Coordinates of C-alpha atoms in Angstrom, one line a residue:
X1 CA 0.0 0.0 0.0
X2 CA 2.9 2.4 0.9
X3 CA 4.6 1.4 -2.4
X4 CA 1.5 2.4 -4.3
X5 CA 1.4 5.7 -2.6
X6 CA 5.1 6.4 -3.4
X7 CA 4.5 5.8 -7.1
X8 CA 1.2 7.7 -7.3
X9 CA 2.0 11.0 -8.8
X10 CA -1.1 12.5 -7.4
X11 CA 0.1 12.1 -3.9
X12 CA 3.1 14.5 -4.5
X13 CA 6.4 14.8 -6.1
X14 CA 8.9 11.9 -5.9
X15 CA 12.0 13.0 -4.1
X16 CA 15.1 11.4 -2.6
X17 CA 13.5 11.8 0.9
X18 CA 10.3 10.2 -0.2
X19 CA 12.1 7.4 -1.8
X20 CA 14.3 6.9 1.3
X21 CA 11.2 6.8 3.5
X22 CA 9.6 4.3 1.1
X23 CA 12.8 2.2 1.2
X24 CA 12.7 2.2 5.1
X25 CA 9.1 1.1 5.1
X26 CA 10.0 -1.8 2.8
X27 CA 13.0 -2.6 5.0
X28 CA 10.7 -2.6 8.1
X29 CA 8.2 -4.9 6.4
X30 CA 11.0 -7.2 5.2
X31 CA 12.8 -7.0 8.5
X32 CA 16.3 -6.0 7.2
X33 CA 19.0 -5.7 9.7
X34 CA 20.6 -2.4 10.7
X35 CA 23.9 -3.5 9.2
X36 CA 22.4 -4.3 6.0
X37 CA 20.5 -1.1 6.0
X38 CA 23.7 1.0 6.7
X39 CA 25.5 -0.9 4.0
X40 CA 22.8 -0.1 1.4
X41 CA 22.6 3.5 2.5
X42 CA 26.3 3.9 2.1
X43 CA 26.1 2.4 -1.3
X44 CA 23.4 4.9 -2.2
X45 CA 25.5 7.8 -1.0
X46 CA 28.4 6.6 -3.0
X47 CA 26.4 6.3 -6.2
X48 CA 24.9 9.8 -5.7
X49 CA 28.4 11.2 -5.2
X50 CA 29.6 9.6 -8.5
X51 CA 26.6 11.1 -10.3
X52 CA 27.4 14.5 -9.0
X53 CA 31.1 14.1 -9.9
X54 CA 30.2 13.2 -13.5
X55 CA 27.9 16.2 -13.7
X56 CA 30.5 18.5 -12.4
X57 CA 33.1 17.1 -14.8
X58 CA 30.7 17.7 -17.7
X59 CA 30.0 21.2 -16.5
X60 CA 33.7 21.9 -16.2
X61 CA 34.3 20.6 -19.7
X62 CA 31.4 22.6 -21.1
X63 CA 32.7 25.8 -19.4
X64 CA 36.2 25.2 -20.8
X65 CA 34.7 24.7 -24.2
X66 CA 32.7 27.8 -24.0
X67 CA 35.8 29.8 -22.8
X68 CA 37.8 28.4 -25.7
X69 CA 35.1 29.3 -28.1
X70 CA 35.0 32.8 -26.6
X71 CA 38.8 33.1 -26.9
X72 CA 38.7 31.8 -30.5
X73 CA 36.0 34.2 -31.3
X74 CA 38.1 37.0 -29.8
X75 CA 41.1 35.9 -31.8
X76 CA 39.1 35.6 -35.0
X77 CA 37.5 38.9 -34.4
X78 CA 41.0 40.5 -34.0
X79 CA 42.2 38.7 -37.1
X80 CA 39.3 39.9 -39.2
X81 CA 39.8 43.4 -37.9
X82 CA 43.5 43.2 -38.9
X83 CA 42.9 41.6 -42.3
X84 CA 40.1 44.1 -43.2
X85 CA 42.2 47.0 -41.8
X86 CA 39.5 48.0 -39.3
X87 CA 40.8 49.6 -36.2
X88 CA 37.5 49.8 -34.4
X89 CA 34.1 48.3 -35.1
X90 CA 30.9 49.9 -33.9
X91 CA 28.4 47.7 -32.1
X92 CA 30.7 45.3 -30.4
X93 CA 29.9 45.1 -26.6
X94 CA 32.4 45.0 -23.8
X95 CA 33.6 41.4 -23.8
X96 CA 34.3 41.3 -20.1
X97 CA 30.6 41.8 -19.0
X98 CA 28.0 39.1 -18.8
X99 CA 28.2 35.3 -18.8
X100 CA 30.3 33.4 -21.2
X101 CA 27.3 32.6 -23.4
X102 CA 26.1 36.2 -23.3
X103 CA 29.6 37.3 -24.4
X104 CA 29.5 34.7 -27.2
X105 CA 26.0 35.8 -28.2
X106 CA 27.2 39.4 -28.3
X107 CA 30.2 38.6 -30.6
X108 CA 28.5 36.2 -32.9
X109 CA 26.6 38.9 -35.0
X110 CA 29.8 40.9 -35.4
X111 CA 31.8 37.8 -36.5
X112 CA 29.1 37.0 -39.0
X113 CA 29.1 40.5 -40.4
X114 CA 32.9 40.5 -40.6
X115 CA 32.9 37.1 -42.3
X116 CA 30.5 38.4 -44.9
X117 CA 32.6 41.5 -45.4
X118 CA 35.7 39.4 -45.7
X119 CA 34.0 37.2 -48.4
X120 CA 33.0 40.3 -50.3
X121 CA 36.5 41.8 -49.9
X122 CA 38.0 38.4 -51.0
X123 CA 35.9 38.5 -54.2
X124 CA 37.0 42.1 -54.9
X125 CA 40.7 41.1 -54.4
X126 CA 40.2 38.1 -56.6
X127 CA 38.6 40.1 -59.4
X128 CA 41.2 42.8 -59.5
X129 CA 44.1 40.3 -59.1
X130 CA 42.6 38.2 -61.9
X131 CA 42.5 41.3 -64.2
X132 CA 46.1 42.2 -63.2
X133 CA 47.3 38.7 -63.8
X134 CA 45.5 38.5 -67.2
X135 CA 47.0 41.8 -68.4
X136 CA 50.4 40.8 -67.2
X137 CA 50.0 37.5 -69.0
X138 CA 49.0 39.3 -72.1
X139 CA 52.1 41.5 -71.9
X140 CA 54.4 38.6 -71.2
X141 CA 52.6 36.3 -73.6
X142 CA 51.9 33.6 -71.0
X143 CA 48.1 34.3 -70.4
X144 CA 47.2 30.7 -71.4
X145 CA 49.4 29.2 -68.7
X146 CA 48.1 31.2 -65.8
X147 CA 45.9 29.7 -63.0
X148 CA 43.6 31.4 -60.5
X149 CA 45.2 34.2 -58.5
X150 CA 46.1 33.6 -54.8
X151 CA 44.6 36.1 -52.5
X152 CA 46.5 37.0 -49.3
X153 CA 43.9 36.7 -46.6
X154 CA 46.1 38.4 -44.1
X155 CA 45.8 41.8 -45.7
X156 CA 42.4 42.6 -47.2
X157 CA 42.4 46.2 -46.3
X158 CA 41.0 48.9 -48.5
X159 CA 44.5 50.5 -48.8
X160 CA 45.8 47.2 -50.2
X161 CA 42.8 47.0 -52.5
X162 CA 43.4 50.6 -53.7
X163 CA 47.0 49.6 -54.5
X164 CA 45.8 46.8 -56.6
X165 CA 43.3 49.0 -58.4
X166 CA 46.1 51.6 -59.0
X167 CA 48.3 48.9 -60.4
X168 CA 45.4 47.6 -62.6
X169 CA 44.8 51.1 -64.0
X170 CA 48.5 51.4 -64.9
X171 CA 48.4 48.0 -66.6
X172 CA 45.2 49.0 -68.4
X173 CA 46.8 52.1 -69.7
X174 CA 49.9 50.2 -70.7
X175 CA 47.6 47.7 -72.4
X176 CA 45.8 50.5 -74.2
X177 CA 49.1 52.0 -75.3
X178 CA 50.4 48.7 -76.5
X179 CA 47.2 48.0 -78.3
X180 CA 47.4 51.4 -80.0
X181 CA 51.0 50.7 -80.9
X182 CA 50.1 47.2 -82.3
X183 CA 47.3 48.7 -84.4
X184 CA 49.8 51.4 -85.7
X185 CA 52.3 48.6 -86.6
X186 CA 49.6 46.6 -88.3
X187 CA 48.5 49.7 -90.3
X188 CA 52.1 50.4 -91.3
X189 CA 52.5 46.8 -92.4
X190 CA 49.3 47.0 -94.4
X191 CA 50.5 50.2 -96.2
X192 CA 54.0 48.8 -96.9
X193 CA 52.5 45.5 -98.2
X194 CA 50.2 47.5 -100.5
X195 CA 53.1 49.6 -101.9
X196 CA 55.3 46.5 -102.3
X197 CA 52.3 44.4 -103.5
X198 CA 52.9 41.7 -100.8
X199 CA 50.3 39.5 -99.1
X200 CA 49.3 41.4 -96.0
X201 CA 47.4 38.6 -94.3
X202 CA 50.2 36.1 -94.4
X203 CA 52.7 38.7 -93.4
X204 CA 50.9 39.9 -90.3
X205 CA 49.5 36.5 -89.2
X206 CA 53.1 35.1 -89.4
X207 CA 53.8 37.5 -86.5
X208 CA 50.7 36.4 -84.5
X209 CA 47.4 34.8 -85.6
X210 CA 45.4 37.3 -83.5
X211 CA 46.5 40.2 -85.8
X212 CA 44.1 39.2 -88.5
X213 CA 41.4 41.7 -89.3
X214 CA 38.7 39.2 -88.4
X215 CA 39.8 39.1 -84.8
X216 CA 38.4 41.7 -82.4
X217 CA 40.6 44.6 -81.3
X218 CA 40.6 43.7 -77.7
X219 CA 41.7 40.1 -78.6
X220 CA 44.8 41.1 -80.4
X221 CA 48.1 40.1 -78.9
X222 CA 50.0 42.9 -77.2
X223 CA 52.9 40.9 -75.8
X224 CA 56.5 42.0 -75.9
X225 CA 57.3 39.3 -78.4
X226 CA 54.4 40.5 -80.7
X227 CA 55.6 44.1 -80.5
X228 CA 59.2 43.1 -81.1
X229 CA 58.2 40.9 -84.1
X230 CA 56.0 43.7 -85.6
X231 CA 58.8 46.2 -85.2
X232 CA 61.2 43.9 -87.0
X233 CA 58.6 43.2 -89.7
X234 CA 58.1 46.9 -90.3
X235 CA 61.8 47.6 -90.3
X236 CA 62.4 44.7 -92.8
X237 CA 59.6 46.0 -95.0
X238 CA 60.9 49.6 -94.9
X239 CA 64.4 48.4 -95.8
X240 CA 62.9 46.4 -98.7
X241 CA 60.9 49.4 -99.7
X242 CA 64.0 51.6 -99.7
X243 CA 66.0 49.1 -101.7
X244 CA 63.3 48.7 -104.2
X245 CA 62.8 52.4 -104.6
X246 CA 66.6 52.9 -105.0
X247 CA 66.7 50.2 -107.6
X248 CA 63.6 51.6 -109.4
X249 CA 65.1 55.1 -109.4
X250 CA 68.3 53.8 -110.9
X251 CA 66.4 52.1 -113.6
X252 CA 64.3 55.2 -114.2
X253 CA 67.4 57.3 -114.6
X254 CA 68.9 54.8 -117.0
X255 CA 65.6 54.8 -118.9
X256 CA 65.6 58.6 -119.1
X257 CA 69.2 58.7 -120.2
X258 CA 68.6 56.1 -122.9
X259 CA 65.5 57.9 -124.1
X260 CA 67.4 61.1 -124.3
X261 CA 70.2 59.4 -126.2
X262 CA 67.9 57.8 -128.7
X263 CA 65.3 60.6 -128.9
X264 CA 62.5 58.3 -127.8
X265 CA 59.0 59.6 -128.5
X266 CA 56.8 60.9 -125.7
X267 CA 54.3 58.2 -126.5
X268 CA 56.8 55.4 -125.8
X269 CA 58.1 57.2 -122.7
X270 CA 54.5 57.4 -121.4
X271 CA 54.4 53.6 -121.1
X272 CA 56.8 53.9 -118.2
X273 CA 55.4 56.9 -116.4
X274 CA 54.7 54.7 -113.4
X275 CA 58.4 54.1 -113.2
X276 CA 59.8 57.6 -113.9
X277 CA 57.3 59.4 -111.7
X278 CA 59.2 58.4 -108.6
X279 CA 62.7 59.2 -110.0
X280 CA 63.2 61.9 -107.4
X281 CA 60.7 60.9 -104.7
X282 CA 61.7 60.1 -101.1
X283 CA 60.8 56.8 -99.4
X284 CA 58.0 58.5 -97.5
X285 CA 56.5 60.1 -100.6
X286 CA 55.9 56.7 -102.3
X287 CA 52.5 55.6 -101.1
X288 CA 50.7 54.4 -104.2
X289 CA 49.7 50.7 -104.0
X290 CA 51.9 48.5 -106.2
X291 CA 54.3 51.4 -106.9
X292 CA 57.3 49.2 -105.9
X293 CA 56.0 45.8 -107.0
X294 CA 58.6 43.2 -108.1
X295 CA 57.0 42.7 -111.5
X296 CA 57.1 46.4 -112.1
X297 CA 60.9 46.5 -111.3
X298 CA 61.4 43.4 -113.5
X299 CA 59.5 45.2 -116.3
X300 CA 61.8 48.2 -116.0
X301 CA 64.9 46.0 -116.0
X302 CA 63.7 44.3 -119.2
X303 CA 63.1 47.6 -120.9
X304 CA 66.5 48.9 -119.8
X305 CA 68.2 45.8 -121.2
X306 CA 66.3 46.2 -124.4
X307 CA 67.3 49.8 -124.8
X308 CA 70.9 48.9 -124.0
X309 CA 70.9 46.4 -126.8
X310 CA 69.3 49.0 -129.1
X311 CA 71.8 51.6 -128.0
X312 CA 74.7 49.3 -128.9
X313 CA 73.3 48.9 -132.4
X314 CA 72.9 52.7 -132.7
X315 CA 76.2 53.5 -131.1
X316 CA 77.7 55.3 -134.0
X317 CA 74.7 57.5 -134.4
X318 CA 74.6 58.3 -130.7
X319 CA 78.4 58.9 -130.6
X320 CA 78.2 61.3 -133.6
X321 CA 75.4 63.1 -131.9
X322 CA 77.5 63.6 -128.8
X323 CA 80.4 64.7 -131.0
X324 CA 78.1 67.2 -132.8
X325 CA 77.1 68.6 -129.4
X326 CA 80.7 68.9 -128.4
X327 CA 81.6 70.6 -131.6
X328 CA 78.7 73.0 -131.2
X329 CA 80.0 74.0 -127.8
X330 CA 83.4 74.6 -129.2
X331 CA 82.0 76.7 -132.1
X332 CA 80.1 78.9 -129.8
X333 CA 83.2 79.2 -127.6
X334 CA 85.3 79.9 -130.7
X335 CA 87.7 77.1 -129.9
X336 CA 89.2 75.5 -133.0
X337 CA 89.2 71.6 -133.1
X338 CA 89.9 69.0 -135.7
X339 CA 86.4 67.6 -136.1
X340 CA 87.3 65.1 -138.9
X341 CA 90.0 63.5 -136.9
X342 CA 87.7 63.2 -133.8
X343 CA 85.0 61.5 -135.9
X344 CA 87.5 59.1 -137.5
X345 CA 88.8 58.2 -134.0
X346 CA 85.2 57.5 -132.8
X347 CA 84.6 55.3 -135.9
X348 CA 87.9 53.4 -135.3
X349 CA 87.1 52.8 -131.6
X350 CA 83.6 51.5 -132.3
X351 CA 84.7 49.3 -135.2
X352 CA 87.6 47.8 -133.2
X353 CA 85.3 46.8 -130.3
X354 CA 88.1 47.5 -127.8
X355 CA 86.0 49.9 -125.9
X356 CA 82.6 49.4 -124.3
X357 CA 79.8 51.7 -125.7
X358 CA 79.0 53.0 -122.3
X359 CA 82.7 53.8 -121.6
X360 CA 82.9 55.7 -124.9
X361 CA 79.7 57.7 -124.1
X362 CA 80.9 58.4 -120.6
X363 CA 84.2 59.7 -122.0
X364 CA 82.4 61.9 -124.4
X365 CA 80.1 63.1 -121.6
X366 CA 83.2 64.1 -119.7
X367 CA 84.5 65.9 -122.7
X368 CA 81.2 67.8 -123.0
X369 CA 81.3 68.7 -119.3
X370 CA 84.9 70.0 -119.6
X371 CA 84.0 71.8 -122.8
X372 CA 81.1 73.6 -121.1
X373 CA 83.4 74.5 -118.2
X374 CA 86.0 75.9 -120.7
X375 CA 83.2 77.8 -122.5
X376 CA 82.0 79.2 -119.3
X377 CA 85.5 80.4 -118.3
X378 CA 85.8 82.2 -121.7
X379 CA 82.3 83.7 -121.7
X380 CA 83.2 87.0 -120.2
X381 CA 86.1 87.5 -122.6
X382 CA 84.0 86.4 -125.6
X383 CA 81.2 88.8 -124.7
X384 CA 83.8 91.6 -124.8
X385 CA 85.1 90.3 -128.1
X386 CA 81.6 90.5 -129.5
X387 CA 81.2 94.1 -128.3
X388 CA 84.6 94.9 -129.8
X389 CA 83.7 93.4 -133.2
X390 CA 80.4 95.2 -133.2
X391 CA 82.2 98.5 -132.4
X392 CA 84.7 97.8 -135.2
X393 CA 81.8 97.2 -137.7
X394 CA 80.2 100.5 -136.6
X395 CA 83.6 102.2 -137.0
X396 CA 84.0 100.8 -140.5
X397 CA 80.5 102.0 -141.4
X398 CA 81.2 105.4 -139.9
X399 CA 84.4 105.7 -142.0
X400 CA 82.4 105.0 -145.2
X401 CA 79.7 107.4 -144.1
X402 CA 82.2 110.2 -143.4
X403 CA 83.7 109.8 -146.9
X404 CA 80.2 110.2 -148.5
X405 CA 79.9 113.8 -149.7
X406 CA 76.2 113.4 -150.2
X407 CA 75.5 112.4 -146.6
X408 CA 73.7 115.6 -145.8
X409 CA 71.5 115.6 -148.9
X410 CA 67.8 115.3 -148.2
X411 CA 67.7 111.8 -149.6
X412 CA 65.5 109.0 -148.4
X413 CA 66.9 107.5 -145.2
X414 CA 69.5 110.3 -144.6
X415 CA 68.1 111.1 -141.2
X416 CA 68.4 107.5 -140.1
X417 CA 72.0 107.4 -141.2
X418 CA 72.6 110.6 -139.3
X419 CA 71.2 109.0 -136.1
X420 CA 73.3 105.9 -136.6
X421 CA 76.4 108.0 -137.2
X422 CA 75.8 109.8 -133.8
X423 CA 75.5 106.4 -132.0
X424 CA 78.5 105.0 -133.9
X425 CA 80.7 107.9 -132.8
X426 CA 79.8 107.3 -129.2
X427 CA 80.5 103.6 -129.5
X428 CA 83.8 104.2 -131.4
X429 CA 85.1 106.5 -128.7
X430 CA 84.7 103.6 -126.2
X431 CA 86.8 101.2 -128.3
X432 CA 90.2 102.0 -126.7
X433 CA 88.9 101.4 -123.2
X434 CA 87.2 98.2 -124.4
X435 CA 90.4 96.9 -126.0
X436 CA 92.4 97.8 -122.9
X437 CA 90.0 95.9 -120.7
X438 CA 89.9 93.0 -123.1
X439 CA 93.7 92.8 -123.1
X440 CA 93.8 92.8 -119.3
X441 CA 91.2 90.0 -118.9
X442 CA 92.8 87.9 -121.6
X443 CA 96.2 88.1 -120.0
X444 CA 94.7 87.3 -116.5
X445 CA 93.0 84.3 -118.1
X446 CA 96.2 83.1 -119.7
X447 CA 98.2 83.5 -116.5
X448 CA 95.7 81.6 -114.5
X449 CA 95.6 78.6 -117.0
X450 CA 99.0 78.8 -118.5
X451 CA 97.7 78.6 -122.1
X452 CA 97.1 81.1 -124.8
X453 CA 93.6 82.3 -125.4
X454 CA 92.7 81.7 -129.0
X455 CA 89.7 82.9 -131.0
X456 CA 89.0 80.4 -133.8
X457 CA 92.6 79.3 -133.7
X458 CA 94.1 82.7 -133.6
X459 CA 95.7 84.1 -130.4
X460 CA 93.4 86.9 -129.2
X461 CA 96.3 89.1 -127.9
X462 CA 97.9 89.0 -131.3
X463 CA 94.6 90.0 -132.9
X464 CA 94.3 92.9 -130.5
X465 CA 97.9 94.0 -131.0
X466 CA 97.4 93.9 -134.8
X467 CA 94.2 95.9 -134.4
X468 CA 96.1 98.5 -132.3
X469 CA 98.7 98.8 -135.0
X470 CA 96.1 99.1 -137.8
X471 CA 94.3 101.7 -135.7
X472 CA 97.5 103.7 -135.4
X473 CA 98.2 103.4 -139.1
X474 CA 94.6 104.5 -139.8
X475 CA 95.0 107.6 -137.6
X476 CA 98.3 108.5 -139.3
X477 CA 96.6 108.0 -142.7
X478 CA 93.7 110.3 -141.6
X479 CA 96.1 113.0 -140.5
X480 CA 98.1 112.7 -143.8
X481 CA 94.9 112.8 -145.9
X482 CA 93.7 115.8 -143.9
X483 CA 97.0 117.7 -144.5
X484 CA 96.9 116.7 -148.2
X485 CA 93.3 118.0 -148.5
X486 CA 94.3 121.3 -147.0
X487 CA 97.2 121.6 -149.3
X488 CA 95.1 120.6 -152.3
X489 CA 92.4 123.1 -151.3
X490 CA 95.0 125.9 -151.1
X491 CA 96.5 125.0 -154.5
X492 CA 93.0 124.8 -156.1
X493 CA 92.1 128.2 -154.6
X494 CA 95.3 129.8 -156.1
X495 CA 94.6 128.2 -159.5
X496 CA 91.0 129.4 -159.6
X497 CA 92.1 132.9 -158.6
X498 CA 94.7 133.0 -161.4
X499 CA 92.3 131.6 -164.0
X500 CA 89.6 134.0 -163.0
X501 CA 91.8 137.0 -163.4
X502 CA 93.1 135.7 -166.8
X503 CA 89.8 135.0 -168.5
X504 CA 86.3 134.3 -167.5
X505 CA 85.0 130.8 -167.6
X506 CA 81.6 129.3 -167.4
X507 CA 80.6 127.7 -164.2
X508 CA 81.5 124.1 -163.9
X509 CA 78.9 121.5 -163.4
X510 CA 79.1 119.8 -160.0
X511 CA 80.9 116.5 -160.4
X512 CA 79.1 113.3 -159.6
X513 CA 80.0 112.2 -156.1
X514 CA 80.0 108.7 -154.6
X515 CA 77.0 107.8 -152.6
X516 CA 77.8 105.9 -149.4
X517 CA 74.5 106.2 -147.6
X518 CA 73.5 102.7 -148.7
X519 CA 76.2 100.0 -148.7
X520 CA 75.9 96.5 -150.0
X521 CA 74.1 95.4 -146.9
X522 CA 71.9 98.5 -146.6
X523 CA 72.3 101.7 -144.7
X524 CA 70.8 100.3 -141.6
X525 CA 71.8 96.6 -142.1
X526 CA 74.2 94.7 -139.9
X527 CA 77.6 94.3 -141.6
X528 CA 79.4 91.1 -141.7
X529 CA 81.4 90.4 -138.6
X530 CA 85.1 91.1 -139.0
X531 CA 88.0 91.9 -136.7
X532 CA 89.4 94.7 -138.9
X533 CA 88.0 98.2 -139.0
X534 CA 87.0 98.1 -142.7
X535 CA 87.8 96.4 -145.9
X536 CA 90.8 98.5 -146.8
X537 CA 92.7 97.9 -143.5
X538 CA 95.8 95.7 -143.6
X539 CA 95.5 92.4 -141.9
X540 CA 91.7 92.1 -142.0
X541 CA 90.2 88.8 -140.8
X542 CA 86.8 87.3 -141.3
X543 CA 84.8 84.3 -140.2
X544 CA 83.6 81.8 -142.8
X545 CA 80.3 79.8 -142.6
X546 CA 81.9 77.0 -140.8
X547 CA 82.9 79.3 -137.9
X548 CA 86.7 79.1 -138.7
X549 CA 88.9 82.2 -138.9
X550 CA 90.8 82.7 -142.1
X551 CA 93.8 85.0 -142.1
X552 CA 94.6 87.1 -145.0
X553 CA 96.5 90.1 -145.9
X554 CA 95.0 92.6 -148.4
X555 CA 97.1 94.8 -150.3
X556 CA 97.1 98.4 -149.1
X557 CA 94.3 100.2 -151.1
X558 CA 95.2 103.0 -153.4
X559 CA 94.7 106.4 -152.0
X560 CA 92.1 108.3 -154.0
X561 CA 93.6 111.3 -155.7
X562 CA 92.6 114.4 -153.9
X563 CA 91.5 116.0 -157.2
X564 CA 89.0 113.1 -157.7
X565 CA 87.3 114.0 -154.4
X566 CA 87.1 117.7 -155.2
X567 CA 85.0 119.1 -158.0
X568 CA 86.0 122.5 -159.2
X569 CA 86.3 125.0 -156.5
X570 CA 83.6 123.5 -154.3
X571 CA 84.8 123.3 -150.7
X572 CA 84.5 120.0 -148.8
X573 CA 81.8 120.0 -146.2
X574 CA 83.0 119.7 -142.6
X575 CA 82.8 116.3 -141.0
X576 CA 80.1 116.0 -138.4

């Protein structure tokens, strides 16, 4: 009955005391001895103690675990703060207040927030480091071999992230610059290939496959090796362009020289305008596609070879043309040469075959150059010789004009002759100074070169000396004739006076006088060039049609009798 009451929950709560009381009741009913009862009670106490010990041990372990968790949380919190670069974090309570579980509960939200922030920061670091790694790989050319970037979790601060962003910006700028440089290289290669008529696609893809036009701009290789190869390709193409242009210009000059030699028609020359148009162009000026193609150069080489062969067959004609040019220079410079001997020598050289046609022409070109230099050095003296000869012609005409007794008659053209006489007197008065200057320049020329200055084979100084002698003789002749006229006039005057006093005589008709206003070449015409003053001077020289001087001596002309120049008692008009 007591047992039923102890187990009945309605009678009260079951406790250690109630159970002990129930146990004693059972012992009383059973009749257990006191020793047995003490032994059992001792056993119960020992079992209770063991239970308490186990519970205490579990409690101690649980507390230690919570303390370790709290310590770990504190360490992790500090680590996250350090990694994220946070010095303080708002919302974290004092970790020394409250129970252990309260402290853990207070730290948990902060840790969760920091872990979330760390994950986001890790993703940002991973992204920026991936971009940096990719660009670095593109620059070094090892982007295919790179793996995922390793993020340093010990430093996830914003300062470190900013450093990575700054580095990324630098690399992006470098990538942009490299890409721009690559595109410039590719454009240059395209232009050069167009001018040289080369395959651009094979040339540029040989450097790197991504340089094809079909590949996007951002996908093109910007590696050091690609830039280096592109620079080498551009340099090689530019050297090839320069060599081809140099070769083409040489061919163009040869074509022009051959055309000029053989008087090639403009129509035939026009077939190679695409070659000769760049004869003086610089490398940068040649930009027309195909202007330096190999087939074009080969075409020019074939044409030069053809013209060379044609030139060899027309060698004599070309050589004689050069000889004629040389002779023309000498004729204009009044240098006497043996043209027949020179032409015979050319014929002999060509027929013998001992000299190359080009060497012969080069030699003749050198002779032409030297002849032009010689003619240039003589130009100043020859110009003065021309002025001297012209003055001598005017002097000769003036002498004839002064001997014309009818020069003042009112005949047709008399006023023109009078004007010419006035100009001629001015020009004649300048002859002595002109001759003196000419002699000085000629002597200086001869002293400088150590050779005699000849005019059509005759030494110019000898001609000038002869002219001076003739001029002196003419002056003496003038003075003698003037004295003779005065004497004749005086004699005639005395005779007329005696005859008049002796017997009257009818008036004499005026004698016919020689008209000089119009000479063989006309009053105003230009007389034939000659070095002497007039046709009746001793030692006169003239130039024949071939440009050669012929020396001759004319016999001294007979002096007209004074009486043949005077008709009756008519006095001679004064010389203007």
